[in-house]
Backbone as numpy.savetxt, mean C-alpha at the origin, in Angstrom:
# Nx Ny Nz CAx CAy CAz Cx Cy Cz
-2.96 -16.07 8.75 -1.66 -15.74 8.11 -1.27 -14.18 8.60
-0.09 -14.10 8.59 0.47 -12.66 8.83 -0.10 -11.77 8.13
-0.61 -10.66 8.28 -1.34 -9.38 7.52 -0.42 -8.82 6.55
0.72 -8.64 7.02 1.97 -8.06 6.19 2.24 -8.90 5.20
2.49 -10.27 5.58 2.70 -11.02 4.42 1.83 -11.51 3.53
0.45 -11.49 3.79 -0.74 -11.56 2.90 -0.69 -10.44 1.91
-0.28 -9.05 2.53 -0.52 -7.95 1.71 0.60 -8.15 0.57
1.95 -8.41 1.13 3.07 -8.50 0.00 2.54 -9.37 -0.98
2.14 -10.59 -0.73 1.58 -11.83 -1.69 0.63 -11.25 -2.62
-0.37 -10.30 -2.13 -1.30 -9.65 -3.24 -0.40 -8.81 -4.06
0.36 -7.81 -3.56 1.03 -7.03 -4.54 1.94 -7.95 -5.41
2.58 -8.95 -5.04 3.42 -9.75 -5.88 2.26 -10.33 -7.08
1.02 -10.67 -6.68 0.00 -11.33 -7.54 -0.39 -10.29 -8.51
-0.03 -9.00 -8.35 -0.81 -8.00 -9.33 0.45 -7.38 -10.10
1.56 -7.93 -9.73 2.87 -7.59 -10.46 3.30 -5.84 -10.12
2.92 -5.58 -8.79 3.56 -4.45 -8.47 4.93 -4.34 -8.20
5.64 -3.32 -8.46 6.90 -3.08 -8.70 7.46 -2.15 -7.55
8.76 -2.34 -7.21 9.45 -1.48 -6.15 8.77 -1.29 -4.87
8.17 -2.69 -4.40 7.49 -2.67 -3.16 8.28 -2.29 -1.98
7.99 -1.64 -1.27 8.75 -1.26 0.10 8.00 -1.12 0.98
8.54 -1.54 2.19 7.90 -1.55 3.45 8.44 -0.66 4.57
7.83 0.15 5.09 8.49 1.03 6.22 7.73 0.84 7.38
8.63 0.56 8.56 8.35 0.11 9.92 8.03 1.51 10.73
6.88 1.66 11.22 6.52 2.66 12.01 6.11 2.39 13.57
6.40 0.88 13.79 5.91 0.51 14.98 6.28 1.19 16.22
7.64 1.74 16.13 8.33 2.70 17.13 7.87 4.01 17.21
7.14 4.78 16.08 7.02 5.97 15.95 5.52 6.39 15.63
4.86 5.52 15.65 3.37 6.06 15.38 2.22 5.28 15.92
1.53 5.95 16.55 0.44 5.11 17.52 -0.71 4.80 16.71
-0.87 4.96 15.40 -1.81 4.57 14.51 -1.79 3.54 13.64
-0.57 3.31 13.18 -0.24 1.93 12.24 1.03 1.54 12.38
1.41 0.17 12.05 2.70 -0.15 12.06 3.50 -0.12 10.95
2.73 -0.34 9.82 3.73 -0.42 8.55 2.96 0.63 7.44
3.91 0.91 6.56 3.45 1.45 5.43 3.81 0.38 4.23
3.13 0.14 3.51 3.70 -0.50 2.23 3.37 -0.01 1.11
4.33 0.31 0.20 4.17 1.23 -0.95 4.67 0.30 -2.13
4.09 0.45 -3.10 4.31 -0.27 -4.53 3.89 0.85 -5.79
4.50 0.28 -6.80 3.97 0.91 -8.06 3.16 0.06 -8.71
1.99 0.42 -9.55 1.21 -0.11 -10.06 0.74 0.70 -11.32
0.22 -0.01 -12.36 -0.48 0.73 -13.22 -2.16 0.84 -12.94
-3.04 1.35 -13.89 -4.29 1.39 -13.30 -5.01 0.03 -13.19
-4.73 -0.80 -13.93 -5.33 -2.16 -14.03 -4.72 -3.03 -12.79
-3.76 -2.87 -12.50 -2.97 -3.49 -11.34 -3.65 -3.02 -10.12
-3.72 -1.62 -10.17 -4.28 -0.90 -8.71 -5.71 -1.52 -8.64
-6.43 -1.51 -9.82 -7.84 -1.90 -9.26 -7.83 -3.53 -9.01
-7.00 -4.47 -9.83 -7.00 -5.68 -9.44 -6.74 -5.87 -7.95
-5.61 -4.93 -7.46 -5.31 -5.17 -6.16 -6.49 -4.89 -5.05
-7.34 -3.97 -5.31 -8.41 -3.44 -4.42 -9.24 -4.58 -4.71
-9.36 -5.45 -5.81 -10.18 -6.68 -5.75 -9.72 -7.93 -4.91
-8.61 -8.21 -4.90 -7.81 -9.12 -4.13 -7.96 -8.89 -2.54
-7.63 -7.37 -2.35 -7.72 -7.18 -0.99 -9.10 -7.49 -0.30
-10.11 -7.22 -1.17 -11.39 -7.29 -0.76 -11.92 -8.66 -0.85
-11.38 -9.40 -1.66 -11.44 -11.00 -1.62 -10.81 -11.64 -0.54
-9.54 -11.46 -0.33 -8.94 -12.13 0.77 -8.65 -11.53 2.17
-9.05 -10.24 2.19 -8.98 -9.58 3.38 -9.93 -8.53 3.92
-11.05 -8.98 3.58 -12.36 -8.21 3.58 -12.66 -7.80 4.87
-12.28 -8.64 5.89 -12.50 -8.31 7.40 -11.67 -7.36 8.03
-10.39 -7.29 7.39 -9.35 -6.47 7.63 -9.28 -4.95 7.02
-10.25 -4.71 6.12 -10.26 -3.55 5.49 -10.79 -2.50 6.17
-10.41 -1.33 6.48 -11.12 -0.15 7.34 -11.77 0.65 6.37
-10.63 0.89 5.38 -11.27 1.88 4.23 -10.33 1.81 2.82
-11.01 2.37 1.86 -10.11 2.30 0.72 -10.29 3.62 -0.20
-9.33 4.19 -0.47 -9.45 5.72 -0.98 -8.72 5.30 -2.68
-9.38 6.01 -3.73 -8.47 5.96 -4.90 -9.06 5.08 -6.06
-10.30 4.37 -5.92 -11.03 3.72 -6.61 -11.09 4.45 -8.09
-10.98 3.52 -9.02 -11.04 4.38 -10.44 -9.54 4.73 -10.97
-9.41 5.55 -11.66 -8.02 5.89 -12.09 -7.45 7.30 -11.48
-7.36 7.03 -10.20 -6.84 8.04 -9.37 -5.56 8.30 -9.39
-4.71 7.40 -9.78 -3.06 7.45 -9.68 -2.41 6.98 -8.29
-3.48 6.86 -7.12 -2.98 6.63 -6.00 -4.21 5.93 -5.27
-3.76 4.71 -4.81 -4.76 3.85 -4.08 -4.29 3.92 -2.76
-5.14 3.96 -1.69 -4.74 3.54 -0.34 -5.66 2.71 0.14
-4.85 1.51 0.87 -6.12 0.61 1.28 -5.48 0.71 2.90
-6.39 1.17 3.76 -6.29 1.00 5.12 -6.72 -0.31 5.91
-5.86 -0.92 6.17 -5.97 -2.28 6.96 -5.68 -2.32 8.43
-5.82 -1.10 9.03 -5.75 -0.80 10.37 -4.01 -0.46 10.88
-3.52 -1.66 11.01 -2.04 -1.74 11.56 -1.31 -1.43 10.26
-1.67 -1.83 9.07 -1.10 -1.61 7.84 -1.97 -0.81 6.82
-1.06 0.25 6.29 -1.73 0.99 5.29 -0.81 0.70 3.86
-1.53 0.58 3.07 -0.94 0.06 1.61 -1.13 1.21 0.61
-0.08 1.75 0.12 -0.03 2.77 -0.80 0.26 2.31 -2.31
-0.60 2.56 -3.25 -0.17 2.06 -4.60 -0.32 3.15 -5.53
0.83 3.27 -6.08 0.99 4.71 -7.05 1.22 4.15 -8.44
0.82 5.04 -9.65 1.33 4.94 -10.69 2.83 5.56 -10.69
3.62 5.05 -11.57 5.10 5.50 -11.27 5.25 6.87 -11.44
4.62 7.70 -12.18 4.84 9.22 -12.23 4.25 9.80 -10.85
3.34 9.27 -10.45 2.75 9.85 -8.98 3.78 9.48 -7.97
4.16 8.47 -7.89 5.13 7.98 -6.96 6.46 8.68 -6.93
6.96 9.09 -7.89 7.87 10.13 -7.97 7.83 11.45 -7.47
6.30 11.94 -8.00 5.80 13.36 -7.90 5.71 13.60 -6.29
5.07 12.47 -5.60 4.78 12.78 -4.17 6.15 12.37 -3.38
7.08 11.57 -3.87 8.30 11.41 -3.13 8.13 10.66 -1.64
7.21 9.78 -1.70 6.86 8.96 -0.59 8.12 8.27 -0.13
8.89 7.80 -0.78 10.26 7.03 -0.39 10.90 7.81 0.33
11.39 8.96 -0.27 12.36 9.83 0.51 11.69 10.46 1.72
10.43 10.85 1.72 9.88 11.21 2.87 9.77 10.32 4.06
9.41 9.10 3.81 9.46 8.30 4.71 10.84 8.06 5.36
11.80 7.84 4.46 13.20 7.68 5.04 13.58 8.76 5.67
13.20 9.89 5.61 13.59 11.22 6.42 13.14 11.20 7.55
11.59 10.79 7.67 10.63 10.69 8.80 11.30 9.72 9.91
11.99 8.61 9.39 12.57 7.55 10.14 13.74 7.99 10.70
14.54 8.94 10.31 15.76 9.23 10.74 15.90 9.84 12.14
């Protein structure tokens, strides 16, 4: 199954909100996509579990276990960023990525 599609299915399973996919295939030698979603603490931890169960062999690294407000799941070509709502607003990821892609 396509890694991006599976990642999005996992985020839908944990009820992530405002899921955005940023395509960096043409601009980054390190990754193809950033996937950003808004979750609460419980959903963020559930996502780590589901990614571990479903994509164990694809995971390169995970940051933000616990109640960090920001979880990063590195799948190599795809980097998943899960934020609590306030943290997503604070870091302004969506705006920064839109500006970067211009």
